Tab-separated table of C-alpha atoms in Angstrom:
chain	number	residue	atom	x	y	z
A	1	MET	CA	13.270	19.930	-25.914
A	2	THR	CA	12.036	20.442	-29.378
A	3	ASP	CA	9.108	18.952	-30.713
A	4	LYS	CA	9.075	15.363	-31.183
A	5	ARG	CA	9.897	14.038	-34.754
A	6	SER	CA	9.627	10.606	-36.168
A	7	SER	CA	12.563	9.233	-37.514
A	8	VAL	CA	13.887	5.779	-39.103
A	9	ILE	CA	16.858	3.742	-37.578
A	10	ARG	CA	19.070	2.810	-40.251
A	11	PRO	CA	22.286	0.539	-40.168
A	12	SER	CA	24.952	2.838	-41.486
A	13	GLU	CA	27.546	0.840	-43.781
A	14	ASN	CA	29.760	3.744	-44.704
A	15	ILE	CA	30.813	4.769	-41.458
A	16	GLY	CA	31.581	1.723	-39.324
A	17	THR	CA	29.696	-1.582	-38.472
A	18	ASN	CA	28.839	-0.295	-35.092
A	19	LYS	CA	27.129	3.054	-36.136
A	20	VAL	CA	23.645	3.685	-37.203
A	21	LYS	CA	21.929	6.936	-38.695
A	22	LEU	CA	18.862	8.456	-37.718
A	23	ILE	CA	17.128	10.129	-40.836
A	24	ASN	CA	14.720	13.241	-40.903
A	25	THR	CA	15.322	14.212	-37.121
A	26	GLY	CA	14.688	17.849	-37.302
A	27	ILE	CA	17.047	18.593	-34.890
A	28	SER	CA	19.773	21.241	-34.791
A	29	GLU	CA	23.131	20.850	-35.804
A	30	GLU	CA	24.843	22.003	-32.794
A	31	THR	CA	23.024	19.336	-30.613
A	32	ARG	CA	24.810	16.470	-29.160
A	33	LEU	CA	22.251	15.045	-27.033
A	34	VAL	CA	19.190	12.965	-28.458
A	35	MET	CA	16.069	11.511	-26.906
A	36	LEU	CA	14.762	8.465	-28.691
A	37	GLY	CA	11.595	7.098	-27.912
A	38	ALA	CA	9.599	3.698	-29.153
A	39	GLY	CA	6.967	2.434	-27.473
A	40	ASN	CA	7.431	2.522	-23.669
A	41	LYS	CA	11.050	2.776	-23.935
A	42	GLN	CA	13.157	5.771	-24.302
A	43	ALA	CA	16.790	6.780	-23.769
A	44	ILE	CA	18.824	9.440	-24.188
A	45	PHE	CA	21.940	9.317	-26.548
A	46	GLU	CA	25.351	11.328	-27.570
A	47	ALA	CA	25.339	11.697	-31.197
A	48	GLU	CA	27.032	13.481	-33.989
A	49	VAL	CA	25.051	15.357	-36.312
A	50	GLU	CA	25.772	16.434	-39.924
A	51	SER	CA	23.692	18.216	-42.561
A	52	GLU	CA	25.644	16.896	-45.668
A	53	GLY	CA	24.996	13.713	-47.776
A	54	PRO	CA	22.375	11.707	-49.341
A	55	PHE	CA	19.673	12.899	-46.723
A	56	LYS	CA	20.164	16.406	-46.699
A	57	THR	CA	16.650	17.398	-48.007
A	58	GLN	CA	15.038	15.387	-45.218
A	59	GLY	CA	16.865	17.096	-42.204
A	60	PRO	CA	20.172	16.612	-40.514
A	61	THR	CA	21.679	13.290	-39.934
A	62	VAL	CA	22.302	11.857	-36.698
A	63	ARG	CA	25.308	9.199	-36.437
A	64	ALA	CA	24.989	7.119	-32.971
A	65	ASN	CA	26.237	3.715	-31.661
A	66	GLY	CA	24.599	0.650	-33.118
A	67	ASN	CA	23.484	-0.246	-29.560
A	68	ILE	CA	20.147	1.725	-30.551
A	69	ILE	CA	19.168	-1.169	-32.397
A	70	SER	CA	19.513	-3.419	-29.154
A	71	LEU	CA	17.205	-0.863	-27.070
A	72	PHE	CA	14.754	-0.584	-29.697
A	73	PRO	CA	14.449	-4.005	-31.605
A	74	ASN	CA	12.387	-4.255	-34.460
A	75	GLU	CA	10.931	-7.860	-34.431
A	76	ASN	CA	9.052	-7.346	-37.615
A	77	SER	CA	11.765	-6.190	-39.773
A	78	SER	CA	15.040	-8.171	-40.726
A	79	ASP	CA	16.807	-5.465	-41.854
A	80	HIS	CA	16.405	-3.868	-38.163
A	81	GLN	CA	14.920	-0.334	-39.777
A	82	GLN	CA	12.515	1.110	-37.026
A	83	ARG	CA	10.625	4.055	-36.633
A	84	VAL	CA	11.419	6.061	-33.454
A	85	THR	CA	10.667	9.677	-32.214
A	86	VAL	CA	13.364	11.736	-31.591
A	87	GLU	CA	13.975	14.822	-29.269
A	88	GLU	CA	16.869	17.319	-28.928
A	89	VAL	CA	18.100	17.584	-25.397
A	90	LYS	CA	19.043	20.765	-24.288
A	91	SER	CA	21.037	19.666	-21.270
A	92	ARG	CA	21.794	16.906	-18.836
A	93	ARG	CA	20.193	18.544	-15.686
A	94	ASN	CA	17.029	16.128	-15.884
A	95	LEU	CA	19.132	13.043	-15.893
A	96	GLN	CA	19.783	11.373	-12.587
A	97	GLU	CA	23.122	10.548	-11.498
A	98	CYS	CA	23.895	7.207	-10.777
A	99	LYS	CA	25.070	6.816	-7.199
A	100	GLU	CA	26.131	3.088	-7.459
A	101	VAL	CA	26.532	0.778	-10.422
A	102	THR	CA	27.765	-2.729	-11.250
A	103	ILE	CA	29.536	-2.802	-14.711
A	104	LEU	CA	29.705	-6.246	-16.384
A	105	VAL	CA	32.783	-6.370	-18.602
A	106	GLN	CA	35.242	-9.181	-20.052
A	107	ASP	CA	38.679	-9.056	-18.832
A	108	LYS	CA	40.224	-8.002	-22.076
A	109	HIS	CA	38.505	-4.713	-22.025
A	110	LYS	CA	38.185	-4.022	-17.925
A	111	ARG	CA	41.321	-1.719	-17.928
A	112	LYS	CA	39.977	0.273	-20.848
A	113	VAL	CA	36.411	0.478	-19.482
A	114	GLN	CA	37.771	1.796	-16.388
A	115	ASP	CA	39.829	4.564	-17.880
A	116	PHE	CA	36.564	5.550	-20.008
A	117	LEU	CA	34.207	5.432	-16.929
A	118	GLU	CA	36.465	6.686	-14.194
A	119	GLY	CA	38.250	9.409	-16.185
A	120	GLU	CA	37.456	13.259	-16.165
A	121	GLU	CA	34.220	13.689	-17.841
A	122	MET	CA	30.819	12.255	-17.131
A	123	ARG	CA	29.281	9.585	-19.045
A	124	LEU	CA	26.056	8.491	-20.258
A	125	VAL	CA	25.297	4.938	-19.927
A	126	ARG	CA	22.398	2.522	-20.422
A	127	PRO	CA	21.345	-0.883	-19.058
A	128	ILE	CA	22.262	-2.597	-22.296
A	129	LEU	CA	25.262	-4.038	-24.102
A	130	GLU	CA	27.429	-0.911	-24.615
A	131	LYS	CA	29.794	-0.798	-27.690
A	132	ARG	CA	31.831	2.568	-27.554
A	133	GLU	CA	34.800	3.376	-30.052
A	134	THR	CA	37.192	5.603	-27.878
A	135	LYS	CA	40.453	7.144	-27.862
A	136	LEU	CA	42.008	3.851	-26.524
A	137	GLY	CA	39.974	1.816	-29.101
A	138	TRP	CA	36.760	-0.107	-28.934
A	139	ILE	CA	35.296	-1.377	-25.736
A	140	GLU	CA	32.187	-3.094	-24.428
A	141	PHE	CA	30.330	-3.285	-21.146
A	142	GLN	CA	27.183	-3.555	-19.767
A	143	VAL	CA	25.330	-1.622	-16.987
A	144	VAL	CA	23.324	-4.041	-14.382
A	145	ASP	CA	21.871	-2.945	-11.087
A	146	PRO	CA	22.036	0.880	-11.316
A	147	SER	CA	20.864	2.772	-8.450
A	148	PRO	CA	18.789	4.901	-7.885
A	149	ILE	CA	16.489	4.356	-11.167
A	150	ALA	CA	16.762	6.772	-13.675
A	151	PRO	CA	13.584	8.541	-15.255
A	152	CYS	CA	14.540	6.829	-18.433
A	153	GLN	CA	16.727	4.120	-19.560
A	154	THR	CA	19.937	6.505	-19.312
A	155	TYR	CA	22.208	6.956	-16.418
A	156	ILE	CA	24.996	9.547	-15.691
A	157	ILE	CA	28.236	8.014	-14.229
A	158	THR	CA	30.045	10.973	-12.416
A	159	PRO	CA	33.807	10.525	-11.733
A	160	ASP	CA	34.780	10.145	-7.743
A	161	GLU	CA	30.770	10.205	-7.232
A	162	THR	CA	29.400	7.000	-8.940
A	163	GLN	CA	30.655	3.912	-6.885
A	164	ILE	CA	31.708	1.312	-9.454
A	165	THR	CA	31.717	-2.410	-9.070
A	166	TYR	CA	33.084	-4.460	-11.973
A	167	LYS	CA	32.185	-8.050	-12.360
A	168	THR	CA	32.958	-10.601	-15.233
A	169	PRO	CA	30.249	-12.692	-17.174
A	170	GLU	CA	31.684	-15.617	-15.565
A	171	GLU	CA	31.071	-14.226	-11.957
A	172	ILE	CA	27.577	-13.300	-12.506
A	173	GLN	CA	26.641	-16.715	-13.962
A	174	SER	CA	28.635	-18.496	-11.156
A	175	SER	CA	26.670	-16.345	-8.515
A	176	ASN	CA	23.112	-17.028	-10.346
A	177	GLU	CA	24.149	-20.601	-10.320
A	178	ALA	CA	25.303	-20.927	-6.651
A	179	SER	CA	21.944	-19.020	-5.770
A	180	ALA	CA	20.080	-21.273	-7.562
A	181	THR	CA	21.552	-24.374	-6.049
A	182	THR	CA	21.648	-23.288	-2.248
A	183	GLY	CA	18.519	-20.864	-2.222
A	184	ASP	CA	20.790	-18.266	-0.829
A	185	ASP	CA	19.368	-15.157	-1.500
A	186	ASP	CA	21.082	-12.963	1.017
A	187	ASP	CA	23.197	-11.041	-1.476
A	188	GLU	CA	22.490	-7.234	-1.375
A	189	ILE	CA	21.681	-7.070	-5.071
A	190	GLY	CA	19.349	-9.641	-4.629
A	191	GLN	CA	17.650	-8.521	-1.696
A	192	PRO	CA	13.514	-8.952	-2.343
A	193	TYR	CA	12.552	-5.271	-0.595
A	194	SER	CA	13.585	-2.043	-0.466
A	195	GLN	CA	14.589	0.113	2.228
A	196	LYS	CA	14.358	3.714	-0.025
A	197	LEU	CA	11.553	6.168	1.705
A	198	SER	CA	10.512	9.077	-0.222
A	199	GLU	CA	10.246	12.592	1.918
A	200	GLU	CA	6.286	12.553	1.340
A	201	THR	CA	4.120	13.651	4.213
A	202	LEU	CA	0.679	12.935	5.075
A	203	ASP	CA	0.091	16.868	4.100
A	204	ASP	CA	1.155	15.891	0.731
A	205	VAL	CA	-1.463	13.086	0.069
A	206	VAL	CA	-4.534	14.431	-1.473
A	207	GLY	CA	-7.820	12.886	0.096
A	208	LEU	CA	-7.915	9.788	1.813
A	209	THR	CA	-8.790	11.202	5.107
A	210	GLU	CA	-9.984	7.928	6.836
A	211	VAL	CA	-6.781	6.097	6.025
A	212	LYS	CA	-4.824	9.115	7.551
A	213	GLU	CA	-7.033	9.347	10.637
A	214	TYR	CA	-6.519	5.512	10.931
A	215	GLY	CA	-3.030	5.876	10.772
A	216	GLN	CA	-2.644	8.728	13.275
A	217	SER	CA	-4.919	6.514	16.126
A	218	LEU	CA	-2.594	3.432	14.984
A	219	LEU	CA	0.486	5.379	15.463
A	220	GLU	CA	-0.808	6.733	18.923
A	221	LEU	CA	-0.929	2.938	20.347
A	222	TYR	CA	2.617	2.634	19.276
A	223	ASP	CA	3.095	5.145	22.511
A	224	ASP	CA	3.921	2.426	25.561
A	225	GLN	CA	2.253	4.670	28.003
A	226	VAL	CA	-0.705	5.459	26.106
A	227	TYR	CA	-1.499	1.724	25.054
A	228	LYS	CA	-1.108	0.727	28.827
A	229	ASP	CA	-3.839	3.573	29.686
A	230	LEU	CA	-6.048	2.673	27.015
A	231	GLN	CA	-5.967	-1.073	28.067
A	232	SER	CA	-6.249	-0.306	31.739
A	233	LYS	CA	-9.720	1.357	30.878
A	234	TYR	CA	-11.126	-0.573	28.013
A	235	SER	CA	-9.513	-4.004	28.096
A	236	GLU	CA	-7.296	-5.918	25.834
A	237	ASP	CA	-10.023	-7.023	23.873
A	238	LEU	CA	-10.918	-3.848	22.810
A	239	ILE	CA	-7.398	-1.946	22.405
A	240	SER	CA	-5.188	-4.090	20.182
A	241	LYS	CA	-2.763	-2.864	17.967
A	242	GLU	CA	-3.680	-5.441	15.103
A	243	GLY	CA	-0.535	-4.587	13.044
A	244	SER	CA	-1.881	-5.526	9.360
A	245	VAL	CA	-3.567	-3.219	7.156
A	246	LEU	CA	-4.913	-3.680	3.600
A	247	LEU	CA	-5.344	-0.657	1.207
A	248	TYR	CA	-7.530	-0.974	-1.849
A	249	GLY	CA	-9.355	0.486	-4.401
A	250	PRO	CA	-8.376	2.395	-7.905
A	251	PRO	CA	-5.018	2.926	-9.102
A	252	GLY	CA	-3.745	6.616	-9.167
A	253	CYS	CA	-5.302	7.367	-5.802
A	254	GLY	CA	-2.405	7.615	-3.540
A	255	LYS	CA	-2.266	4.249	-1.672
A	256	THR	CA	1.857	3.897	-2.126
A	257	MET	CA	2.420	7.718	-1.571
A	258	ILE	CA	0.331	7.537	1.970
A	259	VAL	CA	2.146	4.545	2.842
A	260	GLN	CA	5.386	6.283	2.417
A	261	ALA	CA	3.668	9.370	4.131
A	262	LEU	CA	2.776	7.333	7.359
A	263	ALA	CA	6.078	5.459	7.364
A	264	ASN	CA	7.623	9.080	7.450
A	265	LYS	CA	5.156	9.843	10.413
A	266	PHE	CA	6.283	6.744	12.313
A	267	VAL	CA	9.984	7.646	11.977
A	268	GLU	CA	9.178	10.934	12.876
A	269	GLU	CA	7.231	10.523	16.110
A	270	LEU	CA	8.252	6.903	17.396
A	271	ASP	CA	10.563	6.926	20.222
A	272	ARG	CA	12.681	4.293	18.849
A	273	ASP	CA	14.212	3.207	15.477
A	274	VAL	CA	12.038	2.647	12.493
A	275	VAL	CA	13.105	0.517	9.641
A	276	TYR	CA	11.082	0.759	6.349
A	277	MET	CA	10.730	-2.490	4.107
A	278	GLU	CA	8.986	-2.144	0.643
A	279	VAL	CA	8.063	-5.321	-1.287
A	280	ALA	CA	6.655	-5.822	-4.741
A	281	GLY	CA	5.341	-8.716	-6.063
A	282	SER	CA	7.384	-8.431	-9.065
A	283	ASP	CA	10.594	-8.537	-6.635
A	284	ILE	CA	9.102	-11.755	-5.188
A	285	LEU	CA	8.206	-14.379	-7.790
A	286	SER	CA	10.717	-16.338	-9.315
A	287	LYS	CA	10.880	-18.984	-12.211
A	288	LEU	CA	12.943	-21.107	-10.169
A	289	GLN	CA	11.115	-23.845	-8.201
A	290	GLY	CA	10.606	-22.870	-4.609
A	291	GLN	CA	12.574	-19.439	-4.508
A	292	SER	CA	9.104	-17.338	-4.259
A	293	GLU	CA	8.304	-19.065	-1.121
A	294	LYS	CA	12.099	-18.606	0.416
A	295	LYS	CA	12.116	-14.924	-0.439
A	296	ILE	CA	8.799	-14.439	1.482
A	297	LYS	CA	10.072	-16.444	4.443
A	298	LYS	CA	13.513	-14.293	4.144
A	299	VAL	CA	11.254	-10.971	4.026
A	300	PHE	CA	9.316	-11.778	7.409
A	301	GLN	CA	12.369	-13.053	8.916
A	302	GLU	CA	14.176	-9.967	8.013
A	303	ALA	CA	11.262	-7.837	9.416
A	304	ARG	CA	11.305	-9.747	12.593
A	305	ASN	CA	15.018	-9.489	12.902
A	306	LYS	CA	15.156	-5.811	12.340
A	307	ALA	CA	12.377	-4.696	14.639
A	308	SER	CA	14.393	-6.950	17.460
A	309	ASP	CA	13.213	-6.464	20.805
A	310	THR	CA	12.937	-2.485	20.994
A	311	ASP	CA	12.821	-1.209	17.474
A	312	PHE	CA	10.128	-1.098	14.877
A	313	THR	CA	9.676	-2.447	11.300
A	314	PHE	CA	7.326	-0.889	8.825
A	315	LEU	CA	6.675	-3.552	6.083
A	316	PHE	CA	4.575	-2.870	2.928
A	317	PHE	CA	3.728	-5.239	0.095
A	318	ASP	CA	2.792	-3.555	-2.894
A	319	GLU	CA	0.732	-5.309	-5.758
A	320	VAL	CA	-0.040	-8.306	-3.095
A	321	GLU	CA	-2.671	-9.547	-5.204
A	322	SER	CA	-0.086	-11.163	-7.352
A	323	LEU	CA	1.647	-12.976	-4.233
A	324	VAL	CA	-1.387	-14.286	-2.724
A	325	ARG	CA	-3.414	-15.688	-5.438
A	326	ASP	CA	-7.100	-17.339	-4.782
A	327	ARG	CA	-6.235	-20.850	-4.257
A	328	ASN	CA	-9.761	-21.886	-5.514
A	329	SER	CA	-9.016	-20.157	-8.933
A	330	SER	CA	-9.322	-22.555	-11.959
A	331	GLY	CA	-5.788	-23.378	-13.261
A	332	LEU	CA	-3.638	-21.845	-10.589
A	333	GLN	CA	-0.357	-23.636	-10.583
A	334	SER	CA	0.853	-25.386	-7.537
A	335	SER	CA	3.749	-23.214	-7.129
A	336	GLN	CA	1.428	-20.211	-6.876
A	337	VAL	CA	-0.548	-22.250	-4.256
A	338	SER	CA	2.695	-22.546	-2.157
A	339	ILE	CA	3.561	-18.932	-2.550
A	340	THR	CA	0.089	-18.288	-0.792
A	341	ASN	CA	0.596	-20.784	1.692
A	342	GLU	CA	4.202	-19.513	2.830
A	343	PHE	CA	2.574	-16.075	2.748
A	344	LEU	CA	-0.380	-17.206	5.324
A	345	ASN	CA	2.246	-18.855	7.631
A	346	SER	CA	4.642	-15.941	7.706
A	347	MET	CA	1.701	-13.584	8.794
A	348	ASN	CA	1.036	-15.747	11.943
A	349	ASP	CA	2.249	-14.633	15.265
A	350	LEU	CA	3.649	-11.141	14.123
A	351	PRO	CA	5.477	-9.292	17.209
A	352	GLU	CA	3.625	-6.085	17.716
A	353	ASN	CA	6.640	-4.057	16.510
A	354	VAL	CA	6.274	-5.155	12.922
A	355	LEU	CA	3.273	-3.729	11.332
A	356	VAL	CA	2.353	-5.034	7.559
A	357	ILE	CA	0.516	-2.672	5.166
A	358	ALA	CA	-0.435	-4.150	1.749
A	359	ALA	CA	-1.814	-2.524	-1.273
A	360	THR	CA	-4.078	-3.692	-4.449
A	361	ASN	CA	-6.210	-2.694	-6.927
A	362	MET	CA	-7.665	-5.841	-6.971
A	363	PRO	CA	-8.956	-7.072	-3.506
A	364	PHE	CA	-11.055	-10.077	-4.557
A	365	LYS	CA	-8.326	-11.505	-6.461
A	366	MET	CA	-6.764	-12.387	-3.324
A	367	ASP	CA	-7.066	-15.689	-1.188
A	368	SER	CA	-9.848	-15.324	1.082
A	369	ALA	CA	-7.600	-16.635	4.089
A	370	ALA	CA	-4.777	-14.183	2.787
A	371	SER	CA	-7.473	-11.207	3.050
A	372	ARG	CA	-8.584	-12.289	6.369
A	373	ARG	CA	-4.789	-11.754	7.737
A	374	PHE	CA	-5.307	-8.072	7.416
A	375	HIS	CA	-7.697	-6.881	10.379
A	376	THR	CA	-8.302	-3.677	9.037
A	377	LYS	CA	-9.334	-2.656	5.056
A	378	LYS	CA	-9.449	0.744	3.924
A	379	LEU	CA	-11.012	1.754	0.615
A	380	CYS	CA	-9.157	4.262	-0.946
A	381	ARG	CA	-11.411	6.530	-3.059
A	382	HIS	CA	-10.693	8.962	-5.951
A	383	PRO	CA	-10.547	12.566	-4.404
A	384	SER	CA	-13.591	14.901	-4.244
A	385	ALA	CA	-13.901	18.028	-6.020
A	386	ASP	CA	-12.598	19.832	-2.862
A	387	GLU	CA	-9.943	17.567	-2.544
A	388	MET	CA	-8.691	17.925	-6.276
A	389	ALA	CA	-8.641	21.824	-5.839
A	390	ARG	CA	-6.234	21.189	-2.715
A	391	LYS	CA	-4.582	18.881	-5.466
A	392	TRP	CA	-4.090	22.093	-7.754
A	393	LYS	CA	-3.005	24.127	-5.067
A	394	LEU	CA	-0.377	21.723	-4.046
A	395	SER	CA	0.785	21.677	-7.481
A	396	LEU	CA	0.726	25.043	-8.361
A	397	GLU	CA	1.323	27.421	-5.166
A	398	ASP	CA	4.973	27.394	-6.288
A	399	VAL	CA	4.478	28.751	-9.735
A	400	ASP	CA	5.707	32.409	-10.090
A	401	HIS	CA	4.683	32.892	-13.485
A	402	LYS	CA	0.831	32.423	-12.897
A	403	GLU	CA	-2.226	34.744	-12.834
A	404	ARG	CA	-4.560	34.605	-10.089
A	405	LEU	CA	-6.227	30.909	-10.474
A	406	ASP	CA	-9.253	29.672	-8.997
A	407	TYR	CA	-8.581	26.356	-7.224
A	408	GLY	CA	-12.128	25.341	-6.442
A	409	GLU	CA	-13.040	25.614	-10.181
A	410	LEU	CA	-10.017	23.809	-11.127
A	411	GLY	CA	-11.359	20.946	-8.724
A	412	THR	CA	-14.600	21.023	-10.082
A	413	LEU	CA	-13.486	20.788	-13.285
A	414	THR	CA	-11.337	17.833	-12.605
A	415	GLU	CA	-13.835	15.842	-10.317
A	416	GLY	CA	-13.444	12.237	-11.439
A	417	TYR	CA	-9.449	12.408	-12.181
A	418	THR	CA	-6.906	10.942	-9.889
A	419	PRO	CA	-4.096	13.026	-8.594
A	420	ALA	CA	-1.932	10.650	-10.836
A	421	GLU	CA	-3.652	12.091	-13.745
A	422	ILE	CA	-3.302	15.178	-13.030
A	423	ASP	CA	0.626	15.109	-12.498
A	424	ASP	CA	1.001	12.638	-15.420
A	425	ARG	CA	-1.312	13.875	-18.137
A	426	ILE	CA	-2.039	17.360	-17.733
A	427	LEU	CA	0.723	18.827	-15.691
A	428	GLY	CA	3.401	16.417	-16.875
A	429	SER	CA	2.670	15.411	-20.508
A	430	MET	CA	0.584	18.255	-21.630
A	431	ILE	CA	1.345	21.608	-19.908
A	432	GLN	CA	5.397	20.709	-19.364
A	433	THR	CA	5.896	20.392	-22.844
A	434	ASP	CA	4.207	23.170	-23.672
A	435	ILE	CA	5.629	25.768	-21.445
A	436	ILE	CA	9.149	24.182	-22.416
A	437	ASN	CA	8.612	24.641	-26.263
A	438	GLN	CA	7.001	28.131	-25.680
A	439	TYR	CA	10.342	29.250	-23.199
A	440	LEU	CA	12.722	28.101	-26.056
A	441	ASP	CA	10.867	29.893	-28.415
A	442	GLY	CA	11.186	32.954	-26.269
A	443	LYS	CA	7.574	33.428	-25.319
A	444	PRO	CA	7.058	31.732	-21.761
A	445	GLU	CA	3.349	30.898	-21.033
A	446	LYS	CA	1.746	32.489	-18.233
A	447	ILE	CA	-0.458	30.157	-16.538
A	448	THR	CA	-4.105	31.623	-16.482
A	449	MET	CA	-7.352	30.001	-15.651
A	450	ASP	CA	-7.984	30.169	-19.598
A	451	TYR	CA	-4.897	28.452	-20.279
A	452	LEU	CA	-5.616	25.708	-17.532
A	453	ARG	CA	-9.529	25.347	-18.876
A	454	ASP	CA	-8.500	24.720	-22.338
A	455	LYS	CA	-5.966	22.134	-21.323
A	456	ILE	CA	-8.404	20.082	-19.049
A	457	SER	CA	-11.249	20.510	-21.841
A	458	ASP	CA	-8.760	18.500	-24.029
A	459	THR	CA	-8.693	15.720	-21.816
A	460	ASP	CA	-11.360	13.238	-19.855
A	461	PRO	CA	-10.863	11.011	-16.737
A	462	ARG	CA	-9.946	7.626	-17.746
A	463	THR	CA	-8.589	5.843	-14.477
A	464	ILE	CA	-11.825	5.757	-12.901
A	465	PRO	CA	-14.097	4.558	-15.659
A	466	GLU	CA	-11.841	2.133	-16.921
A	467	TYR	CA	-11.368	0.772	-13.227
A	468	VAL	CA	-15.383	0.822	-12.447
A	469	SER	CA	-15.768	-1.053	-15.952
A	470	LYS	CA	-13.527	-3.802	-15.116
A	471	ILE	CA	-14.923	-3.900	-11.470
A	472	GLN	CA	-18.782	-4.257	-12.749
A	473	GLN	CA	-17.307	-7.587	-14.777
A	474	HIS	CA	-16.512	-9.143	-11.571
A	475	MET	CA	-19.569	-7.878	-9.525
A	476	HIS	CA	-21.510	-9.782	-12.293
A	477	GLN	CA	-19.577	-12.982	-11.390
A	478	ASN	CA	-20.506	-12.494	-7.750
A	479	GLN	CA	-16.429	-12.210	-6.976
A	480	MET	CA	-16.981	-9.074	-4.223
A	481	GLU	CA	-17.955	-11.350	-1.074
A	482	GLY	CA	-16.684	-9.363	2.021
A	483	TYR	CA	-16.228	-6.053	-0.235
A	484	SER	CA	-19.740	-4.279	-0.027
A	485	GLU	CA	-18.041	-1.074	0.509
A	486	MET	CA	-16.300	-1.349	-2.944
A	487	GLU	CA	-19.806	-2.443	-4.741
A	488	SER	CA	-21.230	0.871	-3.215
A	489	TYR	CA	-18.411	2.902	-4.504
A	490	ILE	CA	-18.356	1.242	-8.024
A	491	GLU	CA	-22.391	1.836	-8.471
A	492	ASN	CA	-21.873	5.541	-7.405
A	493	ASN	CA	-19.164	6.378	-9.841
A	494	SER	CA	-20.776	4.311	-12.806
A	495	ASP	CA	-21.676	7.597	-14.102
A	496	ILE	CA	-18.102	9.081	-14.410
């Protein structure tokens, strides 16, 4: 991609009512794909590029469908002009193919939309109302529930490979109304959990040694023979599976990643079928009265059912503090109290073959009773300098175009950073953009220590200082009861 250029979206009066122009884009006339960004949104569009016209002196003009305005609405402007960033996309290789998708389309457009999407070419689509001028005429459709999630708001639909389901707006509305009336959440689309498991291993996780060791010891307890032997030697009171764990600590340090890695370890080593269920607080919470409680109940019941008598369920709650709010908090709504109560009830009498793990950045925002339901609590600290050295080695060991690197020095230079900051800010944003631009200019950048030192010196750790500052406010308000280990962590890292 080229350097980002600022542009303005302008409705085009002379090329049709559903077209817009992007002025001063700085892209080449040969390109057909452009990535637009505004705020935290971005999407790739197919576009027509022309160098003629009244804006020639400002760079090529891009013509594109008017649904760009739908994706980047400008609430402060009545004429819908909005400034966006524009990048030229060289290929579609970085876009993710959509394996399954539901297309919302009116009956009058269905045949044309089918011909358009199921023809011989790949199609780029966004989860917005698409208005297209095709060889068959104008069509309208909307993408809903695409899977898997794309890295940006653009998906590739591939003939014969993408499973497409067509529904009318009336069918969607009727389904939603039926769900609201009956409380039926059993539709696959409305499932309040995900069973998608990444390929992470414990070796991929940087730091979190205590959590790894605990996970391994817990896994040993699910070996029936080991469990019986230990209980016979040390009694049932001392040897218990206690299937609930709370992981807490700063963001970006691998809580979600290590849960995925532990789940993979259980899948690999347990001599039984292992079902993974991941639940985000945002997937549970509903505006409809009573629906959130029903979803929680449904999740736990599914976990029990999937475990059955011989199998095993690995149930992971991310952002758990959003579900089990402190019932003593001022201004808490009755619906939120009901959600916490249902969670507490569901956590009672869990079978031994259901393991519940939850993750949170703010454990003190949880209801105290909910916190006590998690028999084991593990603080997930940010990595040490030695651990960050291993992070750099993991990230760069497969890079061929590099000179000898001192990973120990890199670890020392980035002590106080989180692994996510290395991936997202330094390697992902700064270095990736740099090496792509250099490569396109015919001067591939070699990764050297001097180069990495310069990049690191242009940044500073943000996540841990911001987290420490936020937690200190709660410490001053005496809200840290039960989390003395976190208090010590905050005090020891107040100077980062």
